[in-house]
Phi, psi and omega in degrees: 000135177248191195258136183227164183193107187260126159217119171271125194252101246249101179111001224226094190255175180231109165008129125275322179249131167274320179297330177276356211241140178255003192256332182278312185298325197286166175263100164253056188322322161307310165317309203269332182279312205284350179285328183265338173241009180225157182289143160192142187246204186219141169275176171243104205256029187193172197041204199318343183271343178257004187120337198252154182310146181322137122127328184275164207283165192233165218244175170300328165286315167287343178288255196340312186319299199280336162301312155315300177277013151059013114242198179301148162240062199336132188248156187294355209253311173291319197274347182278293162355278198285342190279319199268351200258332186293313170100012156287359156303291172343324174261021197249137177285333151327278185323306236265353189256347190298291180316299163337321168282311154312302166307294203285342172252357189068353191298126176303173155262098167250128178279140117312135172134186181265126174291096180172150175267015188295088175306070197244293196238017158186185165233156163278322165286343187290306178306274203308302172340287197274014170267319160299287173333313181308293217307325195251038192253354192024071189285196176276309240196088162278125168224141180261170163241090190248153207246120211253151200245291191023051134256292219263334174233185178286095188349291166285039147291011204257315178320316191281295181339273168324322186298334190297296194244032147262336163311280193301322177295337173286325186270014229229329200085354199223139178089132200231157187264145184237323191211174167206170186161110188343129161283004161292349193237293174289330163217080114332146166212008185227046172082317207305080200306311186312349197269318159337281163317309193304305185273356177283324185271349165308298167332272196294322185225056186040027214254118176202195160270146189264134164259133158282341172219224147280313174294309178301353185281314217277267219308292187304293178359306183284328172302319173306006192068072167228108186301155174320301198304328159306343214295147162289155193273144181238113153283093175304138191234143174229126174052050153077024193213126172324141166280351162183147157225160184294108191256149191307174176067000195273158141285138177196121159265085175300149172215046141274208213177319184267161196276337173252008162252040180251344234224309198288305196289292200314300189308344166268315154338308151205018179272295213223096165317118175254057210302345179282340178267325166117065200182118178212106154000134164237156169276125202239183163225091231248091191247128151224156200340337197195149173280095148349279172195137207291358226231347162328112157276156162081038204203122180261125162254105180334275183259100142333102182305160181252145171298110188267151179275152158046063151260155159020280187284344201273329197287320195255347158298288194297355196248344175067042168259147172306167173203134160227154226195100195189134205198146172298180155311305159328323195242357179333277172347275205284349156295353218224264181304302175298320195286348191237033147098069137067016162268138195273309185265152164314163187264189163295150183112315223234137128249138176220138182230136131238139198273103183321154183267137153334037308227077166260179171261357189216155172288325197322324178310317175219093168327300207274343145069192200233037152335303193265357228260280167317286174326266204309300162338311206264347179260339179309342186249355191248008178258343180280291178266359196342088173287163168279352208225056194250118167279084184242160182211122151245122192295326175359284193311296174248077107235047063038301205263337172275001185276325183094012202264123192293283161332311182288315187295332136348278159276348175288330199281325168302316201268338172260340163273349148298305148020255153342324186292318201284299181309325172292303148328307190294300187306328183309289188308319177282327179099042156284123183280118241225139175208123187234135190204197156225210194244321169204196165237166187202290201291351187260026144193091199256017172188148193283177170277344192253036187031016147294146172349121168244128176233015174235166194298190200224183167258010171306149177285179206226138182299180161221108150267096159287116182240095169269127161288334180246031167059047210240353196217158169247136162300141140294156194258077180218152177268118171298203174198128250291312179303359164293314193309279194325279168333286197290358187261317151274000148275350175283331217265345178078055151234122194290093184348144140341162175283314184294352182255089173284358174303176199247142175267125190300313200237164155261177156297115183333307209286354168267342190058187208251107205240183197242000000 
């Protein structure tokens, strides 16, 4: 078996505008060498090749997923798509027990979630969707909470957005907006409980600044110069009163989908008493849209992850190959959880570090993120341990790029290629077959056309770089898809895939020369 080490530089797309790209601006000698001197080609990291709708950009979860899992990967965002505009959501006993909790207790409904069409970690149609379903259900009560994005969207998109789903509530009859409130705050995923606190007391106990309507909440934010993900909790108020907060006995639907900025606001909610933060659990009848964490009690789940069979890791575990896994705090999760189908524990084989995140409030503040850290680690273990197996993700490029700051988004893009370089070299030096590529794209278009801040990924396709030391493969000359990799990773490795790993294998044997 040989030894391979795939690192994925996370965010790290290939240009349409170079002039808008921190990845075209940065000095990346190493990068800028390896397109030219090793075979590459280019993926496809977004819409229909990871699973997700035509056109749309694709994300660190689904990037990983589908890497891992060596094919397509239908993503929850198509199949809650087709569950809500089909109205077959309407049979799942969940929903139907949901409502069913409502009618009988008299308890309002409160929907949850991010308000946004990035579709990384919800939809707004999926919202409007159940508002229209709700309208004919005669609940007591629908109230939204909306959780405002400019990560993932145009930092000022959040104003059309409320326009949007004050639209659908008019046309619909149903449902009044109660709160807003930055998703810097309300989906934390790195503990930062004070960040929490801010929406658990928006959430319970009404504590924000008060608005009569939502666009005026919006409205101000931006005079304050304060972007959607930042925006401060807002409390919609009628006759001088909150229009709702979450009471012990309410309903609440999240209906966000992706699963890790979902699990902190839920665990205060109905998990874990935090009397030092000043957060203590209610009894809610509490569902949401995806399984959140296997370790929830009491928490009703729409949509079930499907099970991937035979990915990557699992694949290469049963084969009694070593595996390392290694990634900062930001991107842990998806090296880790996302790359091997949503399983939580290691396989036999597998290890996995994390290299702690900086604990700034924005990355633009420390660019290089905890990059050499992860370097100087991965090669300290293949020259110690030479696992057969390496998985590294430097996160750098987004999330860095998500911040919109061009300069900062530079130097992370510098940093990670030395970075990479140094790591390549070591592996190169081990006999490691080196295969460097990303996961979606983000730092290659760091600014709109009308030149304000762009801070959400993109739909570029993403390199493949192959660095074989002994030179036995060729890149095909085809553009691939993220769902290639596993497959093409274990024939660089002499292991035949799997059945279930329907990706296409990227290279040939020299002595085939390249073909398309």
């Amino acid at each position: 078996m040989k030894k391979l080490i795939l690192i994925i530089m996370d965010g790290w797309g290939i240009a349409d505008d170079p002039a808008s790209s921190a990845i075209d601006a940065a000095d990346t000698p190493f990068y800028d060498h390896a397109v030219k001197a090793y075979p590459f080609s280019k993926l496809n990291a977004s819409g229909l090749a990871v699973g997700l709708p035509e056109g749309q950009m694709g994300n660190s979860e689904v990037g990983h997923t589908n890497i891992g899992a060596g094919r397509v990967v239908y993503q929850d965002l198509v199949r809650i798509n087709q569950e809500i505009s089909s109205g077959n959501i309407k049979q799942n006993p969940r929903f139907q027990q949901l409502l069913d909790y409502c009618r009988t207790q008299g308890r309002p409904l409160h929907l949850m979630g991010l308000l946004s069409d990035g579709g990384v970690h919800s939809s707004i149609h999926h919202l409007t969707g159940l508002l229209n379903i709700l309208s004919g259900e005669n609940l007591p009560a629908v109230y939204v909470h909306a959780f405002m994005d400019g990560r993932d969207t145009d930092p000022h998109g959040g104003l059309e957005y409320v326009r949007q789903l004050e639209a659908a509530m008019k046309q619909y009859q149903t449902g009044k907006i109660a709160s807003l409130i930055g998703r810097y705050y309300a989906m934390d995923r790195d503990k930062r409980w004070p960040r929490i606190k801010k929406a658990y007391e928006l959430l319970v106990h009404g504590k924000g600044r008060e608005f009569e309507t939502a666009e005026a909440a919006v409205q101000h934010s931006y005079q304050e110069g304060i972007t959607d993900e930042f925006m401060e909790p807002a409390v919609i108020v009628e006759n001088g009163k909150p229009v709702a907060c979450l009471q012990q006995g309410d309903a609440v639907l999240f209906f966000n989908f992706r699963t890790d900025r979902g699990r902190q606001l839920t665990t205060v909610l109905t998990q874990q008493d935090m009397p030092e933060e000043g957060m203590h659990t209610l009894q809610l009848y509490y569902t949401t849209m995806t399984r959140y964490d296997d370790s929830f009690k009491g928490v009703h789940v729409l949509y079930e992850k499907e099970a991937i069979v035979n990915g990557l890791g699992e694949f290469l575990s049963r084969h009694g190959a070593t595996q390392l896994r290694i990634a900062e705090t930001e991107k842990y999760p998806h090296v880790t959880f996302f790359f091997n189908g949503g399983r939580e524990e290691p396989m036999e084989g597998e290890r996995y570090v994390m290299c702690p995140s900086p604990k700034v409030p924005t990355y633009d503040l420390q660019p290089e993120m905890s990059a050499s850290e992860i370097e100087q680690k991965v090669i300290e273990i293949i020259r110690a341990d030479h696992p057969d197996f390496i998985c590294l993700n430097f996160a750098n490029p987004d999330m860095v790029g998500h911040t919109g700051v061009f300069e900062a988004a530079v130097k992370a893009c510098e940093t990670v290629d030395a970075c990479t370089h140094a790591v390549a070299e070591a592996a190169k030096e081990e006999g490691y077959i080196c295969l460097i590529t990303a996961d979606h794209g983000n730092a290659d278009r760091m600014r709109n056309p009308d030149g304000s801040p762009n801070t959400a990924h993109t739909t570029a396709l993403v390199p493949l770089i192959l660095i074989d030391p002994e030179q036995h493969y060729l890149l095909k000359d085809q553009v691939g898809k993220l769902g290639d990799l596993a497959p093409t990773i274990l024939e660089l490795m002499g292991l035949a895939p799997p059945e279930e790993m329907t990706g296409d294998i990227l290279v040939v044997p020299v002595e085939a020369g390249v073909t398309g």
